[in-house]
Amino acid sequence: MNTNVHRVEPGSKVRMKDFDPDATPLCGDKADGKEQSLKVQQRLGELQELLYAEHHHKVLIVLQGMDTSGKDGTVRHVMNGVSPSGVQVFSFKKPTEEELDHDFLWRVHAKTPGLGEIAVFNRSHYEDVLVVRVHNLVKEKVWRKRYEQINAFERALTASGTVILKFFLNISREEQRKRLQERIDDPKKHWKFQHGDIEERKLWDDYMDAYDDVLEKTSTKHAPWYVIPANAKWYRNLVIGNVLADALDSLKMEYPIVDLSGEVVD
Ligand code: AMP
Ligand code: MG
């Protein structure tokens, strides 16, 4: 599957409105897509075991997207075949006072993966040039410098063996309306509803402008962004699963050779 069609080429000009959240260019059929996803899940399970056994690489997955874009659902589906001990998920919320007393990368750096580990960031340091920018939480001259700081940070992580993959889950404004309405209508989804989401939704265009800059300034060779059409959940899961599995495959990992001389003694 040529997932490069969804990758943001480093240095390219980005406008969110050029991406179609309904597009499914790599698979035309939902049933077929779901079947392929099951195979990818299994492949990922095996690759994670190899990653852990080899103990040579680290994997960082960054998930960003508007409210209801499916960040949690992505983790649930894509990681379905991976041992729970093989992946750690971190959800970044509004920073605490202690976190705000430090530089914006401090809390994030602490959660980056070690050798053999996969870490998934549900929201990330990118909030510091998204929500922070949209709500003027710091001065422009402060957040403007952060793109370069983020690139340097990610370069340092890559230099120490980290594979970084970043996904923007691209839903349409109309799809968000439907999903928020479902959260209001379905008692089993009430817990997901936050009044703040309605307020944030009004700022949709500001967020899209902020995402334009994120994708344009921080999609790099070592840490590329993928804009994933995410109105169709099955397609989102299929593409992200494939990007991840292909990235792990390309590491050409091997199980370590262990000296098994000796005998099992009663
Ligand atoms: P949720 O992902 O729905 O649980 O919400 C987490 C909330 O925390 C979102 O509204 C984010 O915008 C907010 N958040 C995450 N990181 C930051 C940050 N660095 N500064 C301010 N708000 C943040
Ligand atoms: Mg929320």
PDB file of C-alpha atoms and ligand atoms in Angstrom:
ATOM      1  CA  MET A   1       0.000   0.000   0.000  1.00  0.00           C
ATOM      2  CA  ASN A   2       1.572   3.276  -1.082  1.00  0.00           C
ATOM      3  CA  THR A   3       0.812   5.367   1.972  1.00  0.00           C
ATOM      4  CA  ASN A   4       3.128   8.117   0.724  1.00  0.00           C
ATOM      5  CA  VAL A   5       0.099   9.743  -0.894  1.00  0.00           C
ATOM      6  CA  HIS A   6      -0.894  10.804   2.621  1.00  0.00           C
ATOM      7  CA  ARG A   7       2.530  12.009   3.680  1.00  0.00           C
ATOM      8  CA  VAL A   8       3.289  15.715   3.801  1.00  0.00           C
ATOM      9  CA  GLU A   9       6.416  16.222   1.754  1.00  0.00           C
ATOM     10  CA  PRO A  10       8.973  18.167   3.785  1.00  0.00           C
ATOM     11  CA  GLY A  11       9.113  21.767   2.651  1.00  0.00           C
ATOM     12  CA  SER A  12       5.830  21.659   0.749  1.00  0.00           C
ATOM     13  CA  LYS A  13       3.170  24.340   1.058  1.00  0.00           C
ATOM     14  CA  VAL A  14       0.197  23.133   3.085  1.00  0.00           C
ATOM     15  CA  ARG A  15      -3.417  24.223   3.099  1.00  0.00           C
ATOM     16  CA  MET A  16      -5.793  22.120   5.122  1.00  0.00           C
ATOM     17  CA  LYS A  17      -8.601  22.757   2.663  1.00  0.00           C
ATOM     18  CA  ASP A  18      -6.683  20.850  -0.026  1.00  0.00           C
ATOM     19  CA  PHE A  19      -7.130  17.607   1.914  1.00  0.00           C
ATOM     20  CA  ASP A  20     -10.371  15.673   1.553  1.00  0.00           C
ATOM     21  CA  PRO A  21     -11.441  14.054   4.851  1.00  0.00           C
ATOM     22  CA  ASP A  22     -13.683  11.622   2.900  1.00  0.00           C
ATOM     23  CA  ALA A  23     -11.042  10.395   0.464  1.00  0.00           C
ATOM     24  CA  THR A  24     -10.150   6.691   0.438  1.00  0.00           C
ATOM     25  CA  PRO A  25      -7.648   6.513  -2.435  1.00  0.00           C
ATOM     26  CA  LEU A  26      -5.828   3.402  -1.243  1.00  0.00           C
ATOM     27  CA  CYS A  27      -8.846   1.155  -0.734  1.00  0.00           C
ATOM     28  CA  GLY A  28     -12.242   1.493  -2.344  1.00  0.00           C
ATOM     29  CA  ASP A  29     -14.122  -1.060  -0.319  1.00  0.00           C
ATOM     30  CA  LYS A  30     -14.940  -1.003   3.377  1.00  0.00           C
ATOM     31  CA  ALA A  31     -15.284  -4.786   3.851  1.00  0.00           C
ATOM     32  CA  ASP A  32     -11.976  -5.348   2.079  1.00  0.00           C
ATOM     33  CA  GLY A  33     -10.365  -2.571   4.118  1.00  0.00           C
ATOM     34  CA  LYS A  34     -11.493  -4.116   7.395  1.00  0.00           C
ATOM     35  CA  GLU A  35     -10.136  -7.483   6.363  1.00  0.00           C
ATOM     36  CA  GLN A  36      -6.792  -5.944   5.455  1.00  0.00           C
ATOM     37  CA  SER A  37      -6.750  -4.136   8.799  1.00  0.00           C
ATOM     38  CA  LEU A  38      -7.007  -7.433  10.673  1.00  0.00           C
ATOM     39  CA  LYS A  39      -3.929  -8.695   8.859  1.00  0.00           C
ATOM     40  CA  VAL A  40      -2.034  -5.500   9.614  1.00  0.00           C
ATOM     41  CA  GLN A  41      -2.943  -5.784  13.290  1.00  0.00           C
ATOM     42  CA  GLN A  42      -1.472  -9.257  13.387  1.00  0.00           C
ATOM     43  CA  ARG A  43       1.640  -8.098  11.562  1.00  0.00           C
ATOM     44  CA  LEU A  44       2.041  -5.288  14.084  1.00  0.00           C
ATOM     45  CA  GLY A  45       1.784  -7.751  16.959  1.00  0.00           C
ATOM     46  CA  GLU A  46       4.709  -9.710  15.541  1.00  0.00           C
ATOM     47  CA  LEU A  47       6.736  -6.608  14.730  1.00  0.00           C
ATOM     48  CA  GLN A  48       6.312  -5.237  18.237  1.00  0.00           C
ATOM     49  CA  GLU A  49       7.623  -8.457  19.720  1.00  0.00           C
ATOM     50  CA  LEU A  50      10.630  -8.244  17.437  1.00  0.00           C
ATOM     51  CA  LEU A  51      11.163  -4.589  18.355  1.00  0.00           C
ATOM     52  CA  TYR A  52      11.197  -5.493  22.010  1.00  0.00           C
ATOM     53  CA  ALA A  53      13.419  -8.544  21.533  1.00  0.00           C
ATOM     54  CA  GLU A  54      15.954  -6.707  19.414  1.00  0.00           C
ATOM     55  CA  HIS A  55      16.097  -3.750  21.798  1.00  0.00           C
ATOM     56  CA  HIS A  56      17.697  -1.481  19.270  1.00  0.00           C
ATOM     57  CA  HIS A  57      15.041   0.990  18.160  1.00  0.00           C
ATOM     58  CA  LYS A  58      12.381   3.180  19.755  1.00  0.00           C
ATOM     59  CA  VAL A  59       9.055   4.177  18.219  1.00  0.00           C
ATOM     60  CA  LEU A  60       7.106   7.357  18.855  1.00  0.00           C
ATOM     61  CA  ILE A  61       3.645   7.837  17.363  1.00  0.00           C
ATOM     62  CA  VAL A  62       2.057  11.269  17.597  1.00  0.00           C
ATOM     63  CA  LEU A  63      -1.707  11.593  17.174  1.00  0.00           C
ATOM     64  CA  GLN A  64      -3.230  15.008  16.659  1.00  0.00           C
ATOM     65  CA  GLY A  65      -6.681  16.055  15.537  1.00  0.00           C
ATOM     66  CA  MET A  66      -9.703  18.101  16.436  1.00  0.00           C
ATOM     67  CA  ASP A  67     -12.087  16.891  19.166  1.00  0.00           C
ATOM     68  CA  THR A  68     -13.878  13.685  18.088  1.00  0.00           C
ATOM     69  CA  SER A  69     -11.334  13.044  15.314  1.00  0.00           C
ATOM     70  CA  GLY A  70     -10.754   9.531  16.655  1.00  0.00           C
ATOM     71  CA  LYS A  71      -7.444   9.605  18.499  1.00  0.00           C
ATOM     72  CA  ASP A  72      -8.571   7.094  21.140  1.00  0.00           C
ATOM     73  CA  GLY A  73     -10.307   4.880  18.588  1.00  0.00           C
ATOM     74  CA  THR A  74      -7.149   4.791  16.505  1.00  0.00           C
ATOM     75  CA  VAL A  75      -5.123   3.469  19.421  1.00  0.00           C
ATOM     76  CA  ARG A  76      -7.794   0.878  20.225  1.00  0.00           C
ATOM     77  CA  HIS A  77      -7.969  -0.476  16.687  1.00  0.00           C
ATOM     78  CA  VAL A  78      -4.459  -0.136  15.350  1.00  0.00           C
ATOM     79  CA  MET A  79      -2.865  -1.576  18.484  1.00  0.00           C
ATOM     80  CA  ASN A  80      -5.423  -4.361  18.837  1.00  0.00           C
ATOM     81  CA  GLY A  81      -2.918  -7.108  18.037  1.00  0.00           C
ATOM     82  CA  VAL A  82      -0.102  -5.677  20.127  1.00  0.00           C
ATOM     83  CA  SER A  83       0.551  -6.968  23.615  1.00  0.00           C
ATOM     84  CA  PRO A  84      -0.653  -4.411  26.205  1.00  0.00           C
ATOM     85  CA  SER A  85       2.795  -4.486  27.743  1.00  0.00           C
ATOM     86  CA  GLY A  86       4.304  -3.553  24.390  1.00  0.00           C
ATOM     87  CA  VAL A  87       2.858  -0.099  24.020  1.00  0.00           C
ATOM     88  CA  GLN A  88       2.397   2.886  26.293  1.00  0.00           C
ATOM     89  CA  VAL A  89      -0.179   5.562  25.564  1.00  0.00           C
ATOM     90  CA  PHE A  90       0.151   9.054  26.997  1.00  0.00           C
ATOM     91  CA  SER A  91      -2.667  11.597  26.840  1.00  0.00           C
ATOM     92  CA  PHE A  92      -1.506  15.164  27.225  1.00  0.00           C
ATOM     93  CA  LYS A  93      -4.029  17.423  28.915  1.00  0.00           C
ATOM     94  CA  LYS A  94      -3.916  21.030  30.020  1.00  0.00           C
ATOM     95  CA  PRO A  95      -0.516  21.431  31.672  1.00  0.00           C
ATOM     96  CA  THR A  96      -0.303  21.474  35.464  1.00  0.00           C
ATOM     97  CA  GLU A  97       1.304  24.353  37.312  1.00  0.00           C
ATOM     98  CA  GLU A  98       4.486  22.383  37.695  1.00  0.00           C
ATOM     99  CA  GLU A  99       4.550  21.611  33.994  1.00  0.00           C
ATOM    100  CA  LEU A 100       3.958  25.259  33.143  1.00  0.00           C
ATOM    101  CA  ASP A 101       6.932  26.181  35.301  1.00  0.00           C
ATOM    102  CA  HIS A 102       9.135  24.236  32.882  1.00  0.00           C
ATOM    103  CA  ASP A 103       9.787  24.568  29.170  1.00  0.00           C
ATOM    104  CA  PHE A 104       7.025  23.091  27.004  1.00  0.00           C
ATOM    105  CA  LEU A 105       9.051  20.035  26.004  1.00  0.00           C
ATOM    106  CA  TRP A 106       9.830  18.967  29.560  1.00  0.00           C
ATOM    107  CA  ARG A 107       6.736  16.879  30.226  1.00  0.00           C
ATOM    108  CA  VAL A 108       6.834  15.427  26.741  1.00  0.00           C
ATOM    109  CA  HIS A 109      10.480  14.423  26.792  1.00  0.00           C
ATOM    110  CA  ALA A 110       9.857  12.437  29.974  1.00  0.00           C
ATOM    111  CA  LYS A 111       7.383  10.206  28.141  1.00  0.00           C
ATOM    112  CA  THR A 112       9.425   9.430  25.033  1.00  0.00           C
ATOM    113  CA  PRO A 113      10.082   5.725  24.413  1.00  0.00           C
ATOM    114  CA  GLY A 114      13.116   3.786  25.539  1.00  0.00           C
ATOM    115  CA  LEU A 115      14.815   1.010  23.560  1.00  0.00           C
ATOM    116  CA  GLY A 116      12.355  -1.627  22.353  1.00  0.00           C
ATOM    117  CA  GLU A 117       9.353   0.498  23.311  1.00  0.00           C
ATOM    118  CA  ILE A 118       6.434   2.019  21.440  1.00  0.00           C
ATOM    119  CA  ALA A 119       4.948   5.219  22.863  1.00  0.00           C
ATOM    120  CA  VAL A 120       1.775   6.787  21.528  1.00  0.00           C
ATOM    121  CA  PHE A 121       1.106  10.449  22.247  1.00  0.00           C
ATOM    122  CA  ASN A 122      -2.593  11.285  22.285  1.00  0.00           C
ATOM    123  CA  ARG A 123      -2.048  15.021  21.804  1.00  0.00           C
ATOM    124  CA  SER A 124       1.499  16.142  22.248  1.00  0.00           C
ATOM    125  CA  HIS A 125       3.983  19.025  22.200  1.00  0.00           C
ATOM    126  CA  TYR A 126       2.081  20.209  19.127  1.00  0.00           C
ATOM    127  CA  GLU A 127      -0.663  21.533  21.411  1.00  0.00           C
ATOM    128  CA  ASP A 128       1.889  24.190  22.304  1.00  0.00           C
ATOM    129  CA  VAL A 129       1.585  25.630  18.798  1.00  0.00           C
ATOM    130  CA  LEU A 130      -2.120  24.798  18.389  1.00  0.00           C
ATOM    131  CA  VAL A 131      -4.415  25.441  21.371  1.00  0.00           C
ATOM    132  CA  VAL A 132      -1.774  27.735  22.814  1.00  0.00           C
ATOM    133  CA  ARG A 133      -1.666  29.789  19.622  1.00  0.00           C
ATOM    134  CA  VAL A 134      -5.430  29.829  19.032  1.00  0.00           C
ATOM    135  CA  HIS A 135      -6.090  30.996  22.604  1.00  0.00           C
ATOM    136  CA  ASN A 136      -3.088  33.313  22.890  1.00  0.00           C
ATOM    137  CA  LEU A 137      -1.848  31.454  25.952  1.00  0.00           C
ATOM    138  CA  VAL A 138       1.656  32.747  25.304  1.00  0.00           C
ATOM    139  CA  LYS A 139       2.917  35.634  23.182  1.00  0.00           C
ATOM    140  CA  GLU A 140       3.325  35.098  19.451  1.00  0.00           C
ATOM    141  CA  LYS A 141       7.065  35.644  19.611  1.00  0.00           C
ATOM    142  CA  VAL A 142       7.208  32.722  22.038  1.00  0.00           C
ATOM    143  CA  TRP A 143       5.153  30.179  20.074  1.00  0.00           C
ATOM    144  CA  ARG A 144       6.696  31.251  16.747  1.00  0.00           C
ATOM    145  CA  LYS A 145      10.062  29.974  17.919  1.00  0.00           C
ATOM    146  CA  ARG A 146       8.620  26.612  18.876  1.00  0.00           C
ATOM    147  CA  TYR A 147       8.484  25.070  15.390  1.00  0.00           C
ATOM    148  CA  GLU A 148      12.256  25.197  15.203  1.00  0.00           C
ATOM    149  CA  GLN A 149      12.551  23.973  18.789  1.00  0.00           C
ATOM    150  CA  ILE A 150      10.252  21.058  18.011  1.00  0.00           C
ATOM    151  CA  ASN A 151      12.256  20.132  14.923  1.00  0.00           C
ATOM    152  CA  ALA A 152      15.488  20.187  16.912  1.00  0.00           C
ATOM    153  CA  PHE A 153      13.926  18.093  19.692  1.00  0.00           C
ATOM    154  CA  GLU A 154      12.630  15.509  17.244  1.00  0.00           C
ATOM    155  CA  ARG A 155      15.975  15.435  15.434  1.00  0.00           C
ATOM    156  CA  ALA A 156      17.689  14.657  18.726  1.00  0.00           C
ATOM    157  CA  LEU A 157      15.229  11.833  19.420  1.00  0.00           C
ATOM    158  CA  THR A 158      15.826  10.355  15.974  1.00  0.00           C
ATOM    159  CA  ALA A 159      19.576  10.570  16.455  1.00  0.00           C
ATOM    160  CA  SER A 160      19.196   8.312  19.471  1.00  0.00           C
ATOM    161  CA  GLY A 161      17.314   5.635  17.521  1.00  0.00           C
ATOM    162  CA  THR A 162      13.715   6.848  17.645  1.00  0.00           C
ATOM    163  CA  VAL A 163      11.412   6.359  14.695  1.00  0.00           C
ATOM    164  CA  ILE A 164       8.874   9.183  14.761  1.00  0.00           C
ATOM    165  CA  LEU A 165       5.553   9.033  12.907  1.00  0.00           C
ATOM    166  CA  LYS A 166       3.026  11.835  13.185  1.00  0.00           C
ATOM    167  CA  PHE A 167      -0.614  11.589  12.171  1.00  0.00           C
ATOM    168  CA  PHE A 168      -3.165  14.339  11.770  1.00  0.00           C
ATOM    169  CA  LEU A 169      -6.625  12.762  11.834  1.00  0.00           C
ATOM    170  CA  ASN A 170      -8.501  14.872   9.353  1.00  0.00           C
ATOM    171  CA  ILE A 171     -12.260  15.006   9.925  1.00  0.00           C
ATOM    172  CA  SER A 172     -14.587  17.560   8.373  1.00  0.00           C
ATOM    173  CA  ARG A 173     -16.428  20.141  10.402  1.00  0.00           C
ATOM    174  CA  GLU A 174     -19.709  18.435   9.479  1.00  0.00           C
ATOM    175  CA  GLU A 175     -18.418  15.061  10.658  1.00  0.00           C
ATOM    176  CA  GLN A 176     -17.450  16.651  13.971  1.00  0.00           C
ATOM    177  CA  ARG A 177     -20.967  18.036  14.301  1.00  0.00           C
ATOM    178  CA  LYS A 178     -22.397  14.542  13.866  1.00  0.00           C
ATOM    179  CA  ARG A 179     -20.008  12.995  16.339  1.00  0.00           C
ATOM    180  CA  LEU A 180     -20.632  15.661  18.980  1.00  0.00           C
ATOM    181  CA  GLN A 181     -24.380  15.224  18.486  1.00  0.00           C
ATOM    182  CA  GLU A 182     -23.995  11.471  19.027  1.00  0.00           C
ATOM    183  CA  ARG A 183     -22.222  12.181  22.278  1.00  0.00           C
ATOM    184  CA  ILE A 184     -25.216  14.243  23.362  1.00  0.00           C
ATOM    185  CA  ASP A 185     -27.837  11.762  22.143  1.00  0.00           C
ATOM    186  CA  ASP A 186     -26.331   8.460  23.293  1.00  0.00           C
ATOM    187  CA  PRO A 187     -26.237   7.981  27.078  1.00  0.00           C
ATOM    188  CA  LYS A 188     -23.275   5.655  26.655  1.00  0.00           C
ATOM    189  CA  LYS A 189     -21.344   8.487  25.054  1.00  0.00           C
ATOM    190  CA  HIS A 190     -22.318  11.262  27.477  1.00  0.00           C
ATOM    191  CA  TRP A 191     -19.103  10.799  29.406  1.00  0.00           C
ATOM    192  CA  LYS A 192     -17.132  11.830  26.331  1.00  0.00           C
ATOM    193  CA  PHE A 193     -18.998  15.083  25.942  1.00  0.00           C
ATOM    194  CA  GLN A 194     -17.373  18.246  27.181  1.00  0.00           C
ATOM    195  CA  HIS A 195     -19.058  21.638  26.934  1.00  0.00           C
ATOM    196  CA  GLY A 196     -15.716  23.115  26.037  1.00  0.00           C
ATOM    197  CA  ASP A 197     -15.833  21.145  22.779  1.00  0.00           C
ATOM    198  CA  ILE A 198     -18.710  23.304  21.523  1.00  0.00           C
ATOM    199  CA  GLU A 199     -16.685  26.441  22.241  1.00  0.00           C
ATOM    200  CA  GLU A 200     -13.569  25.035  20.556  1.00  0.00           C
ATOM    201  CA  ARG A 201     -15.633  24.109  17.513  1.00  0.00           C
ATOM    202  CA  LYS A 202     -16.355  27.797  16.929  1.00  0.00           C
ATOM    203  CA  LEU A 203     -12.633  28.295  16.482  1.00  0.00           C
ATOM    204  CA  TRP A 204     -12.392  25.660  13.745  1.00  0.00           C
ATOM    205  CA  ASP A 205     -10.882  27.982  11.131  1.00  0.00           C
ATOM    206  CA  ASP A 206      -8.257  29.281  13.540  1.00  0.00           C
ATOM    207  CA  TYR A 207      -7.246  25.702  14.305  1.00  0.00           C
ATOM    208  CA  MET A 208      -7.002  24.904  10.593  1.00  0.00           C
ATOM    209  CA  ASP A 209      -4.688  27.893  10.109  1.00  0.00           C
ATOM    210  CA  ALA A 210      -2.589  26.685  13.019  1.00  0.00           C
ATOM    211  CA  TYR A 211      -2.456  23.183  11.507  1.00  0.00           C
ATOM    212  CA  ASP A 212      -1.333  24.615   8.150  1.00  0.00           C
ATOM    213  CA  ASP A 213       1.753  25.956   9.874  1.00  0.00           C
ATOM    214  CA  VAL A 214       2.379  22.812  11.911  1.00  0.00           C
ATOM    215  CA  LEU A 215       2.282  20.584   8.848  1.00  0.00           C
ATOM    216  CA  GLU A 216       4.304  22.950   6.719  1.00  0.00           C
ATOM    217  CA  LYS A 217       7.015  23.723   9.236  1.00  0.00           C
ATOM    218  CA  THR A 218       7.419  20.426  11.057  1.00  0.00           C
ATOM    219  CA  SER A 219       7.023  17.668   8.473  1.00  0.00           C
ATOM    220  CA  THR A 220      10.618  16.580   8.149  1.00  0.00           C
ATOM    221  CA  LYS A 221      12.419  13.624   6.618  1.00  0.00           C
ATOM    222  CA  HIS A 222      13.149  12.201  10.059  1.00  0.00           C
ATOM    223  CA  ALA A 223       9.706  12.935  11.519  1.00  0.00           C
ATOM    224  CA  PRO A 224       7.090  13.185   8.758  1.00  0.00           C
ATOM    225  CA  TRP A 225       3.459  14.134   9.133  1.00  0.00           C
ATOM    226  CA  TYR A 226       0.685  12.117   7.550  1.00  0.00           C
ATOM    227  CA  VAL A 227      -2.678  13.750   6.953  1.00  0.00           C
ATOM    228  CA  ILE A 228      -5.108  10.865   7.312  1.00  0.00           C
ATOM    229  CA  PRO A 229      -8.615  11.174   5.873  1.00  0.00           C
ATOM    230  CA  ALA A 230     -10.552  10.291   9.008  1.00  0.00           C
ATOM    231  CA  ASN A 231     -14.262  10.656   8.290  1.00  0.00           C
ATOM    232  CA  ALA A 232     -14.267   6.913   7.567  1.00  0.00           C
ATOM    233  CA  LYS A 233     -12.886   5.231  10.661  1.00  0.00           C
ATOM    234  CA  TRP A 234     -12.061   1.962   8.891  1.00  0.00           C
ATOM    235  CA  TYR A 235      -9.893   3.835   6.367  1.00  0.00           C
ATOM    236  CA  ARG A 236      -8.113   5.814   9.066  1.00  0.00           C
ATOM    237  CA  ASN A 237      -7.248   2.591  10.922  1.00  0.00           C
ATOM    238  CA  LEU A 238      -6.131   0.824   7.765  1.00  0.00           C
ATOM    239  CA  VAL A 239      -3.753   3.557   6.635  1.00  0.00           C
ATOM    240  CA  ILE A 240      -2.210   4.240  10.031  1.00  0.00           C
ATOM    241  CA  GLY A 241      -1.713   0.513  10.618  1.00  0.00           C
ATOM    242  CA  ASN A 242       0.059   0.209   7.288  1.00  0.00           C
ATOM    243  CA  VAL A 243       2.302   3.237   7.792  1.00  0.00           C
ATOM    244  CA  LEU A 244       3.386   1.865  11.125  1.00  0.00           C
ATOM    245  CA  ALA A 245       3.914  -1.716   9.960  1.00  0.00           C
ATOM    246  CA  ASP A 246       5.889  -0.577   6.915  1.00  0.00           C
ATOM    247  CA  ALA A 247       8.075   1.687   9.050  1.00  0.00           C
ATOM    248  CA  LEU A 248       8.825  -1.194  11.420  1.00  0.00           C
ATOM    249  CA  ASP A 249       9.505  -3.547   8.502  1.00  0.00           C
ATOM    250  CA  SER A 250      12.002  -1.140   7.016  1.00  0.00           C
ATOM    251  CA  LEU A 251      14.100  -1.351  10.184  1.00  0.00           C
ATOM    252  CA  LYS A 252      15.087  -4.886   9.090  1.00  0.00           C
ATOM    253  CA  MET A 253      15.066  -6.034  12.684  1.00  0.00           C
ATOM    254  CA  GLU A 254      16.289  -9.439  13.696  1.00  0.00           C
ATOM    255  CA  TYR A 255      15.862 -11.572  16.780  1.00  0.00           C
ATOM    256  CA  PRO A 256      19.040 -11.548  18.817  1.00  0.00           C
ATOM    257  CA  ILE A 257      21.279 -14.580  18.612  1.00  0.00           C
ATOM    258  CA  VAL A 258      21.459 -16.134  22.031  1.00  0.00           C
ATOM    259  CA  ASP A 259      23.950 -18.747  23.187  1.00  0.00           C
ATOM    260  CA  LEU A 260      21.796 -21.714  24.110  1.00  0.00           C
ATOM    261  CA  SER A 261      24.552 -24.072  25.074  1.00  0.00           C
ATOM    262  CA  GLY A 262      23.741 -25.686  28.357  1.00  0.00           C
ATOM    263  CA  GLU A 263      20.879 -27.894  29.441  1.00  0.00           C
ATOM    264  CA  VAL A 264      17.629 -27.540  31.273  1.00  0.00           C
ATOM    265  CA  VAL A 265      18.278 -29.132  34.633  1.00  0.00           C
ATOM    266  CA  ASP A 266      15.636 -30.894  36.712  1.00  0.00           C
TER     267      ASP A 266
HETATM  268  P1  AMP B   1      -8.974  15.692  25.661  1.00  0.00           P
HETATM  269  O1  AMP B   1      -7.898  15.279  24.692  1.00  0.00           O
HETATM  270  O2  AMP B   1     -10.313  15.826  25.018  1.00  0.00           O
HETATM  271  O3  AMP B   1      -8.985  14.867  26.884  1.00  0.00           O
HETATM  272  O4  AMP B   1      -8.643  17.178  26.123  1.00  0.00           O
HETATM  273  C1  AMP B   1      -7.407  17.587  26.554  1.00  0.00           C
HETATM  274  C2  AMP B   1      -7.393  19.088  26.530  1.00  0.00           C
HETATM  275  O5  AMP B   1      -6.124  19.532  26.998  1.00  0.00           O
HETATM  276  C3  AMP B   1      -7.591  19.665  25.149  1.00  0.00           C
HETATM  277  O6  AMP B   1      -8.556  20.656  25.170  1.00  0.00           O
HETATM  278  C4  AMP B   1      -6.231  20.225  24.812  1.00  0.00           C
HETATM  279  O7  AMP B   1      -6.287  21.325  23.945  1.00  0.00           O
HETATM  280  C5  AMP B   1      -5.691  20.584  26.182  1.00  0.00           C
HETATM  281  N1  AMP B   1      -4.241  20.665  26.147  1.00  0.00           N
HETATM  282  C6  AMP B   1      -3.356  19.708  25.858  1.00  0.00           C
HETATM  283  N2  AMP B   1      -2.092  20.180  25.857  1.00  0.00           N
HETATM  284  C7  AMP B   1      -2.178  21.488  26.163  1.00  0.00           C
HETATM  285  C8  AMP B   1      -1.231  22.539  26.315  1.00  0.00           C
HETATM  286  N3  AMP B   1       0.061  22.320  26.141  1.00  0.00           N
HETATM  287  N4  AMP B   1      -1.689  23.763  26.647  1.00  0.00           N
HETATM  288  C9  AMP B   1      -3.000  23.996  26.821  1.00  0.00           C
HETATM  289  N5  AMP B   1      -3.950  23.050  26.684  1.00  0.00           N
HETATM  290  C10 AMP B   1      -3.552  21.822  26.357  1.00  0.00           C
HETATM  291 MG    MG B   2     -12.126  16.304  24.445  1.00  0.00          MG
END
